[in-house]
Amino acid sequence: MISGVLPYVFLLTMGIFLLPVAVHQQVPGQVQEELERQGMTIEEARQRARQLGIDLSNPQQATQRARELGIPESRIQQMLDAYQSASPEQRQSQQDMFFRDDTTVWEDTTALADTTAMAQDTTKDTTRRAVDSLPYFGYNLFKKVPDAFKPTATGPVDDGYLVGPQDELRLVVWGSAEFQYDLPVDKEGRIYIPNVGQFTVAGKQLSTLREEIRQWLSRSYAGLTANPPTAYMDLTVTRLRPIKVYVLGEVKQPGGYTISSNSTVFNVLYSVGGPLRQGSLRQISVIRDGKVAATVDMYGYLLNGYEPSDLRLQNNDRVFVPPRGKTVAVRGQVKRPAYYEMLADETFKDLVDYAGGLTAEAYAGRFHVTRIIPLAERENPSVAREVLDFSLTKVLSGEKDVSLADGDHVSIFSILKSYQNRVFVSGAVYQPGQYELSDSVRTIRQLILRADSVRPDAYLEKADLIRVNRDSTERQISLNLNLAFEDHPRHNLPLLPDDSLRVYSRTDLDTIRQVAISGQVRNPGVFTLRDSMTVYDLLFRGEGLLDEEYLKTVYLPRADLFRQTPDGRREIVVPFNLEEALNGDGLAEERLQPHDEIRVYPRKVEERVSEKFVNISGSVKNPGQYRLQENMTLEDLIFRAGGFTEDSYLEQVEISRLLEPEAQDAQSRAKTLTIQLLPEVMRDSTISFGIDDTTLALSNARTFSMHHRDRVYVRRDPNFKPQKVVTVSGEVQYPGDYTLREENELLSQVLRRAGGLRTTAYPKGGRLVRKGQNVITRIDRALEGEERADVILQPGDEVIIPPQPNTVSVQGNVANPGLIKFEEGRRLWFYLDRAGGVGDRVEHVYITQASGATFEVDPRWYWLDPNPKVDDGAIIRVTEAPEREREPFNLGQTLTDISQIISTTLTILVLASRL
């Protein structure tokens, strides 16, 4: 299920990441609704992303992972474009808002509430609020306790280990004498070696003790010290004694702990869950016999992998974690932005080292520090922050030193995305791309030669140079490459950074110069217009018209040439005799123009074509071609077409009419007539386009006579706005259709116009259906004034308010599926129990709440999870997994699983009692 929901998780989390940070840093409504539909919180979405290897703070890695998950490339690019378009400050603020350490959830919630309360303060510091959600470096190390960091209860130990009571030693002798003994250390710190005697070992280092026992045993076994020796000995620790230490201060679980005597401060901090976020990581004290034996800096482990001050603990040691010391935040172009704890003598350079160093995009000119003014120096108690700017280059070089104060926020800026020395060339060259603007590439001609010159199909008469102005606008410069190659100063221009040269190919131009043939030909289609191409050439390309058998299916007396007027605004029809053209006569040698189209008709329409006809199109009920009757008027044609539609423009219509043959020429074979259907006085006043206007328009159309091949165009009224209707049904006072009175009318407004809800209504289960799909929202919250739930309605929407169901439906793999009486506040396990419990082989448990939001509950843990509560009218579905081949029963594994479940249950109960 995790893998199935992951694309949604990625999109949701990236959506929060890329959206601008609002004043209150609230989650956008559509994202929150999707989270509710998936049954997840923001923290759960972040956790799901981390579990499957998505680093949302790294756009490149997140993008690659998104592609692996099958997220559409268009959506990925859309989010990356939004991310790139944001300023560095906005981008970091968005990261800070979302990619915070999970250990800060509860405190961040409090901070967010405080921030919301301060939103009306016009002097608010948005930079501070953005930084407040940065992670605190090092604390997430203690979330999980790897086994590798737990102290072992057995050896081996190093030679510096101090032996004491309750340890167990193993003595092995081989050679001229051979024996092995496991020797426990008694309360007095002694061991007993059979046949030899007792020896005091407590308080001695293992290496020293090993040599002393060898000398002592040599009294009985001389071969141990002979030269050369004839007997050999080894002494090791096989079991370590437990010791008790006390962990105090700012830790999650302070108290006394019994641990292995081989433990260090690092081990014991893991055992107790680590310091709290307000606890120090850098000044952890080990108190022994009333004195500080060592001060441990955990940054040594975190940054270098070792800490020389970490010593082995002894019985009754106190490990004390003081409050966190001076804390400084760094954000922007560093590899690890976070809060860092700084020691008193550490400077800006140390902070940069802790943050992993600068990124390659760091701006060297300046960085700034937001600082809280010390209490004694504040002139205005309410305004106590200042911004200090420093040169990053001077500070890193040691020319200037910057000390840091508690609460400082350091921002490292980014360089611009522009380049100092690049130019582009694209199109019909052998090597398009970007090139270095250098001594060898300074002009248009040099750039083209650097790109291995133009291709044979290059169109040299025109090229375009796009140049970026100082105000970031662009201008286009037209060039002639023939003149540029001749070093003409007007065309072989000097290049500037970010210039982009486009070299066109003749193929590019041919895509504009096209002609077409359609109808009764074997090869209809679009063809490139070649020089001197004629009507006969295009007929030949259509194929079939030179085949006598195929010609029997073609209407030879007539074909049409459709041609655009020179201004491109109208299309004229040039009829010609197809048979004459195929014989090389008539229109055969007419040269074609771009966008010309020849239409050849089939023989079966011969009778219809030979009849006289007129055409009408546009805003009439039945547009099409109609037979021209004797004395037919424009009014007659409009009636034949079913009359005007509601959106017709009644003021005038246009008619395209063929010119008489003697009036035709190469440029014009038809004329356009504008017929005024409403008188001049009405056009100067307000036209209602009602019944009276329609009657008057038809009356004026009665005076205009139609001619053969007239084409009538009835335009749509540009000011016409159809009524936009939504449907409200169910438990409302006045169900029915409602017209949207204004743009962006809300769901709650329409429901109030419907008289509001009846007493039997169940608004929480209300549905909004749009184009057959449910829009997941909470209608009850919309009626209560929650803006996020109040959806803007669209034409055709259907709002359904059901009655109070008072039941919950339990379906699928349960003992007794059916409807169960709803009880307020009950949770999932209650209804599953009422249905007789789940069956064997449960695969998934889904719950669809009254709002339509559906999410999955893990079937293994639903009885432990206090969530979710079940709404009235909810549907619970339990699916059954396919039967699989049973694995052999493993008693040991079963006992281990039971032990883990019991341990997890106890942990949850303990945590619940502490909340």
PDB file of C-alpha atoms in Angstrom, residues 610-791:
ATOM      1  CA  SER A 610     -25.503  19.850 -60.394  1.00  0.00           C
ATOM      2  CA  GLU A 611     -28.400  21.280 -58.382  1.00  0.00           C
ATOM      3  CA  LYS A 612     -28.345  24.860 -57.233  1.00  0.00           C
ATOM      4  CA  PHE A 613     -27.710  25.197 -53.550  1.00  0.00           C
ATOM      5  CA  VAL A 614     -26.860  27.608 -50.748  1.00  0.00           C
ATOM      6  CA  ASN A 615     -25.014  27.097 -47.465  1.00  0.00           C
ATOM      7  CA  ILE A 616     -25.659  28.487 -44.021  1.00  0.00           C
ATOM      8  CA  SER A 617     -23.427  28.058 -40.958  1.00  0.00           C
ATOM      9  CA  GLY A 618     -22.909  29.486 -37.514  1.00  0.00           C
ATOM     10  CA  SER A 619     -25.557  30.239 -34.895  1.00  0.00           C
ATOM     11  CA  VAL A 620     -28.572  28.545 -36.475  1.00  0.00           C
ATOM     12  CA  LYS A 621     -30.166  25.349 -35.230  1.00  0.00           C
ATOM     13  CA  ASN A 622     -29.515  23.206 -38.373  1.00  0.00           C
ATOM     14  CA  PRO A 623     -26.535  24.574 -40.319  1.00  0.00           C
ATOM     15  CA  GLY A 624     -25.727  22.946 -43.652  1.00  0.00           C
ATOM     16  CA  GLN A 625     -26.383  22.977 -47.386  1.00  0.00           C
ATOM     17  CA  TYR A 626     -29.914  23.539 -48.760  1.00  0.00           C
ATOM     18  CA  ARG A 627     -31.397  23.408 -52.286  1.00  0.00           C
ATOM     19  CA  LEU A 628     -31.906  26.849 -53.765  1.00  0.00           C
ATOM     20  CA  GLN A 629     -35.577  27.331 -54.542  1.00  0.00           C
ATOM     21  CA  GLU A 630     -37.014  29.871 -56.904  1.00  0.00           C
ATOM     22  CA  ASN A 631     -37.318  33.335 -55.315  1.00  0.00           C
ATOM     23  CA  MET A 632     -35.675  32.019 -52.120  1.00  0.00           C
ATOM     24  CA  THR A 633     -34.870  34.765 -49.577  1.00  0.00           C
ATOM     25  CA  LEU A 634     -32.529  34.931 -46.622  1.00  0.00           C
ATOM     26  CA  GLU A 635     -35.562  34.588 -44.340  1.00  0.00           C
ATOM     27  CA  ASP A 636     -36.549  31.350 -46.114  1.00  0.00           C
ATOM     28  CA  LEU A 637     -33.050  29.917 -45.639  1.00  0.00           C
ATOM     29  CA  ILE A 638     -33.016  30.834 -41.932  1.00  0.00           C
ATOM     30  CA  PHE A 639     -36.368  29.092 -41.456  1.00  0.00           C
ATOM     31  CA  ARG A 640     -35.079  26.026 -43.341  1.00  0.00           C
ATOM     32  CA  ALA A 641     -32.122  25.978 -40.949  1.00  0.00           C
ATOM     33  CA  GLY A 642     -34.473  25.868 -37.929  1.00  0.00           C
ATOM     34  CA  GLY A 643     -34.154  29.545 -37.017  1.00  0.00           C
ATOM     35  CA  PHE A 644     -31.654  31.430 -34.914  1.00  0.00           C
ATOM     36  CA  THR A 645     -30.071  29.904 -31.821  1.00  0.00           C
ATOM     37  CA  GLU A 646     -30.179  31.706 -28.498  1.00  0.00           C
ATOM     38  CA  ASP A 647     -26.666  33.105 -28.934  1.00  0.00           C
ATOM     39  CA  SER A 648     -27.147  34.483 -32.469  1.00  0.00           C
ATOM     40  CA  TYR A 649     -25.861  37.961 -33.305  1.00  0.00           C
ATOM     41  CA  LEU A 650     -28.998  39.486 -34.878  1.00  0.00           C
ATOM     42  CA  GLU A 651     -27.562  42.832 -35.871  1.00  0.00           C
ATOM     43  CA  GLN A 652     -26.028  41.573 -39.137  1.00  0.00           C
ATOM     44  CA  VAL A 653     -25.014  38.494 -41.128  1.00  0.00           C
ATOM     45  CA  GLU A 654     -22.304  37.975 -43.726  1.00  0.00           C
ATOM     46  CA  ILE A 655     -22.802  36.350 -47.141  1.00  0.00           C
ATOM     47  CA  SER A 656     -19.997  35.179 -49.429  1.00  0.00           C
ATOM     48  CA  ARG A 657     -21.096  35.334 -53.083  1.00  0.00           C
ATOM     49  CA  LEU A 658     -19.242  34.262 -56.235  1.00  0.00           C
ATOM     50  CA  LEU A 659     -18.495  37.039 -58.713  1.00  0.00           C
ATOM     51  CA  GLU A 660     -19.679  36.789 -62.259  1.00  0.00           C
ATOM     52  CA  PRO A 661     -17.002  35.183 -64.536  1.00  0.00           C
ATOM     53  CA  GLU A 662     -16.265  38.475 -66.265  1.00  0.00           C
ATOM     54  CA  ALA A 663     -15.628  40.165 -62.904  1.00  0.00           C
ATOM     55  CA  GLN A 664     -13.240  37.489 -61.581  1.00  0.00           C
ATOM     56  CA  ASP A 665      -9.475  37.864 -61.579  1.00  0.00           C
ATOM     57  CA  ALA A 666      -6.498  36.014 -60.078  1.00  0.00           C
ATOM     58  CA  GLN A 667      -6.922  37.720 -56.698  1.00  0.00           C
ATOM     59  CA  SER A 668     -10.669  37.871 -56.234  1.00  0.00           C
ATOM     60  CA  ARG A 669     -13.333  35.394 -57.337  1.00  0.00           C
ATOM     61  CA  ALA A 670     -15.923  36.147 -54.646  1.00  0.00           C
ATOM     62  CA  LYS A 671     -17.200  39.071 -52.620  1.00  0.00           C
ATOM     63  CA  THR A 672     -18.490  39.436 -49.066  1.00  0.00           C
ATOM     64  CA  LEU A 673     -21.864  41.100 -48.404  1.00  0.00           C
ATOM     65  CA  THR A 674     -22.852  42.437 -44.983  1.00  0.00           C
ATOM     66  CA  ILE A 675     -26.616  42.335 -44.462  1.00  0.00           C
ATOM     67  CA  GLN A 676     -28.009  44.619 -41.740  1.00  0.00           C
ATOM     68  CA  LEU A 677     -30.945  42.873 -40.072  1.00  0.00           C
ATOM     69  CA  LEU A 678     -31.643  45.592 -37.502  1.00  0.00           C
ATOM     70  CA  PRO A 679     -32.112  49.258 -38.408  1.00  0.00           C
ATOM     71  CA  GLU A 680     -29.490  51.898 -37.708  1.00  0.00           C
ATOM     72  CA  VAL A 681     -31.492  53.485 -34.890  1.00  0.00           C
ATOM     73  CA  MET A 682     -31.567  50.175 -32.965  1.00  0.00           C
ATOM     74  CA  ARG A 683     -27.870  49.580 -33.399  1.00  0.00           C
ATOM     75  CA  ASP A 684     -27.242  52.900 -31.700  1.00  0.00           C
ATOM     76  CA  SER A 685     -29.418  51.918 -28.735  1.00  0.00           C
ATOM     77  CA  THR A 686     -29.600  48.919 -26.447  1.00  0.00           C
ATOM     78  CA  ILE A 687     -30.529  45.709 -28.278  1.00  0.00           C
ATOM     79  CA  SER A 688     -32.282  43.084 -26.172  1.00  0.00           C
ATOM     80  CA  PHE A 689     -32.221  40.329 -28.855  1.00  0.00           C
ATOM     81  CA  GLY A 690     -35.637  39.214 -27.607  1.00  0.00           C
ATOM     82  CA  ILE A 691     -38.680  37.973 -29.576  1.00  0.00           C
ATOM     83  CA  ASP A 692     -39.418  41.411 -31.037  1.00  0.00           C
ATOM     84  CA  ASP A 693     -35.826  41.784 -32.233  1.00  0.00           C
ATOM     85  CA  THR A 694     -35.901  38.315 -33.838  1.00  0.00           C
ATOM     86  CA  THR A 695     -39.152  39.132 -35.672  1.00  0.00           C
ATOM     87  CA  LEU A 696     -37.727  42.399 -36.951  1.00  0.00           C
ATOM     88  CA  ALA A 697     -34.488  40.709 -38.088  1.00  0.00           C
ATOM     89  CA  LEU A 698     -36.403  38.027 -40.014  1.00  0.00           C
ATOM     90  CA  SER A 699     -38.586  40.698 -41.564  1.00  0.00           C
ATOM     91  CA  ASN A 700     -35.515  42.497 -42.915  1.00  0.00           C
ATOM     92  CA  ALA A 701     -34.009  39.188 -44.087  1.00  0.00           C
ATOM     93  CA  ARG A 702     -37.126  38.729 -46.244  1.00  0.00           C
ATOM     94  CA  THR A 703     -35.939  41.509 -48.563  1.00  0.00           C
ATOM     95  CA  PHE A 704     -32.660  39.813 -49.503  1.00  0.00           C
ATOM     96  CA  SER A 705     -32.696  37.228 -52.335  1.00  0.00           C
ATOM     97  CA  MET A 706     -30.367  34.216 -52.336  1.00  0.00           C
ATOM     98  CA  HIS A 707     -28.095  33.199 -55.243  1.00  0.00           C
ATOM     99  CA  HIS A 708     -26.581  29.850 -56.206  1.00  0.00           C
ATOM    100  CA  ARG A 709     -23.575  28.933 -54.006  1.00  0.00           C
ATOM    101  CA  ASP A 710     -24.177  31.740 -51.517  1.00  0.00           C
ATOM    102  CA  ARG A 711     -22.603  31.032 -48.142  1.00  0.00           C
ATOM    103  CA  VAL A 712     -24.379  32.637 -45.164  1.00  0.00           C
ATOM    104  CA  TYR A 713     -22.503  33.137 -41.893  1.00  0.00           C
ATOM    105  CA  VAL A 714     -24.562  33.859 -38.767  1.00  0.00           C
ATOM    106  CA  ARG A 715     -22.114  34.982 -36.115  1.00  0.00           C
ATOM    107  CA  ARG A 716     -22.314  34.263 -32.390  1.00  0.00           C
ATOM    108  CA  ASP A 717     -23.063  37.231 -30.164  1.00  0.00           C
ATOM    109  CA  PRO A 718     -19.796  37.951 -28.296  1.00  0.00           C
ATOM    110  CA  ASN A 719     -21.738  39.393 -25.355  1.00  0.00           C
ATOM    111  CA  PHE A 720     -24.010  36.376 -24.947  1.00  0.00           C
ATOM    112  CA  LYS A 721     -23.643  34.550 -21.642  1.00  0.00           C
ATOM    113  CA  PRO A 722     -25.704  31.387 -21.135  1.00  0.00           C
ATOM    114  CA  GLN A 723     -27.166  30.662 -17.747  1.00  0.00           C
ATOM    115  CA  LYS A 724     -24.953  28.548 -15.551  1.00  0.00           C
ATOM    116  CA  VAL A 725     -27.023  26.090 -13.561  1.00  0.00           C
ATOM    117  CA  VAL A 726     -26.285  23.778 -10.628  1.00  0.00           C
ATOM    118  CA  THR A 727     -28.625  21.204  -9.077  1.00  0.00           C
ATOM    119  CA  VAL A 728     -29.359  20.897  -5.354  1.00  0.00           C
ATOM    120  CA  SER A 729     -31.177  17.784  -4.169  1.00  0.00           C
ATOM    121  CA  GLY A 730     -31.899  15.905  -0.968  1.00  0.00           C
ATOM    122  CA  GLU A 731     -32.521  17.301   2.480  1.00  0.00           C
ATOM    123  CA  VAL A 732     -32.826  21.021   1.671  1.00  0.00           C
ATOM    124  CA  GLN A 733     -35.891  23.214   1.965  1.00  0.00           C
ATOM    125  CA  TYR A 734     -36.234  23.924  -1.765  1.00  0.00           C
ATOM    126  CA  PRO A 735     -34.444  21.338  -3.931  1.00  0.00           C
ATOM    127  CA  GLY A 736     -34.082  22.032  -7.644  1.00  0.00           C
ATOM    128  CA  ASP A 737     -31.948  23.851 -10.204  1.00  0.00           C
ATOM    129  CA  TYR A 738     -30.249  27.137  -9.320  1.00  0.00           C
ATOM    130  CA  THR A 739     -28.624  29.644 -11.647  1.00  0.00           C
ATOM    131  CA  LEU A 740     -25.191  30.866 -10.600  1.00  0.00           C
ATOM    132  CA  ARG A 741     -25.731  34.600 -10.112  1.00  0.00           C
ATOM    133  CA  GLU A 742     -22.103  35.639 -10.148  1.00  0.00           C
ATOM    134  CA  GLU A 743     -18.614  34.421 -10.881  1.00  0.00           C
ATOM    135  CA  ASN A 744     -17.022  32.294  -8.134  1.00  0.00           C
ATOM    136  CA  GLU A 745     -20.301  31.673  -6.291  1.00  0.00           C
ATOM    137  CA  LEU A 746     -19.652  29.382  -3.318  1.00  0.00           C
ATOM    138  CA  LEU A 747     -21.277  26.140  -2.234  1.00  0.00           C
ATOM    139  CA  SER A 748     -22.549  27.648   1.016  1.00  0.00           C
ATOM    140  CA  GLN A 749     -24.209  30.559  -0.844  1.00  0.00           C
ATOM    141  CA  VAL A 750     -26.213  28.248  -3.109  1.00  0.00           C
ATOM    142  CA  LEU A 751     -27.286  26.081  -0.158  1.00  0.00           C
ATOM    143  CA  ARG A 752     -28.557  29.184   1.637  1.00  0.00           C
ATOM    144  CA  ARG A 753     -30.503  30.163  -1.495  1.00  0.00           C
ATOM    145  CA  ALA A 754     -32.054  26.681  -1.373  1.00  0.00           C
ATOM    146  CA  GLY A 755     -33.569  27.586   2.009  1.00  0.00           C
ATOM    147  CA  GLY A 756     -30.890  25.885   4.088  1.00  0.00           C
ATOM    148  CA  LEU A 757     -30.922  22.332   5.407  1.00  0.00           C
ATOM    149  CA  ARG A 758     -33.823  20.420   6.859  1.00  0.00           C
ATOM    150  CA  THR A 759     -33.649  19.061  10.394  1.00  0.00           C
ATOM    151  CA  THR A 760     -33.224  15.559   8.958  1.00  0.00           C
ATOM    152  CA  ALA A 761     -30.186  16.543   6.869  1.00  0.00           C
ATOM    153  CA  TYR A 762     -26.737  15.047   7.362  1.00  0.00           C
ATOM    154  CA  PRO A 763     -24.373  17.726   5.934  1.00  0.00           C
ATOM    155  CA  LYS A 764     -21.211  15.843   6.918  1.00  0.00           C
ATOM    156  CA  GLY A 765     -22.185  13.144   4.418  1.00  0.00           C
ATOM    157  CA  GLY A 766     -23.108  15.616   1.695  1.00  0.00           C
ATOM    158  CA  ARG A 767     -21.604  15.086  -1.736  1.00  0.00           C
ATOM    159  CA  LEU A 768     -20.583  17.484  -4.490  1.00  0.00           C
ATOM    160  CA  VAL A 769     -20.587  15.702  -7.867  1.00  0.00           C
ATOM    161  CA  ARG A 770     -18.769  17.280 -10.817  1.00  0.00           C
ATOM    162  CA  LYS A 771     -18.773  15.584 -14.217  1.00  0.00           C
ATOM    163  CA  GLY A 772     -19.666  12.260 -12.612  1.00  0.00           C
ATOM    164  CA  GLN A 773     -16.889  12.409 -10.025  1.00  0.00           C
ATOM    165  CA  ASN A 774     -17.046  13.251  -6.327  1.00  0.00           C
ATOM    166  CA  VAL A 775     -15.339  16.459  -5.203  1.00  0.00           C
ATOM    167  CA  ILE A 776     -13.962  15.564  -1.769  1.00  0.00           C
ATOM    168  CA  THR A 777     -14.933  18.329   0.646  1.00  0.00           C
ATOM    169  CA  ARG A 778     -16.738  18.815   3.946  1.00  0.00           C
ATOM    170  CA  ILE A 779     -20.106  20.474   3.283  1.00  0.00           C
ATOM    171  CA  ASP A 780     -20.781  20.789   7.014  1.00  0.00           C
ATOM    172  CA  ARG A 781     -17.572  22.794   7.437  1.00  0.00           C
ATOM    173  CA  ALA A 782     -18.441  24.925   4.406  1.00  0.00           C
ATOM    174  CA  LEU A 783     -21.756  25.860   6.060  1.00  0.00           C
ATOM    175  CA  GLU A 784     -19.866  26.691   9.262  1.00  0.00           C
ATOM    176  CA  GLY A 785     -17.762  29.243   7.378  1.00  0.00           C
ATOM    177  CA  GLU A 786     -14.531  27.299   6.808  1.00  0.00           C
ATOM    178  CA  GLU A 787     -13.073  28.857   3.640  1.00  0.00           C
ATOM    179  CA  ARG A 788     -10.967  25.836   2.744  1.00  0.00           C
ATOM    180  CA  ALA A 789     -14.054  23.613   2.506  1.00  0.00           C
ATOM    181  CA  ASP A 790     -16.260  26.145   0.704  1.00  0.00           C
ATOM    182  CA  VAL A 791     -15.841  25.112  -2.947  1.00  0.00           C
TER     183      VAL A 791
END
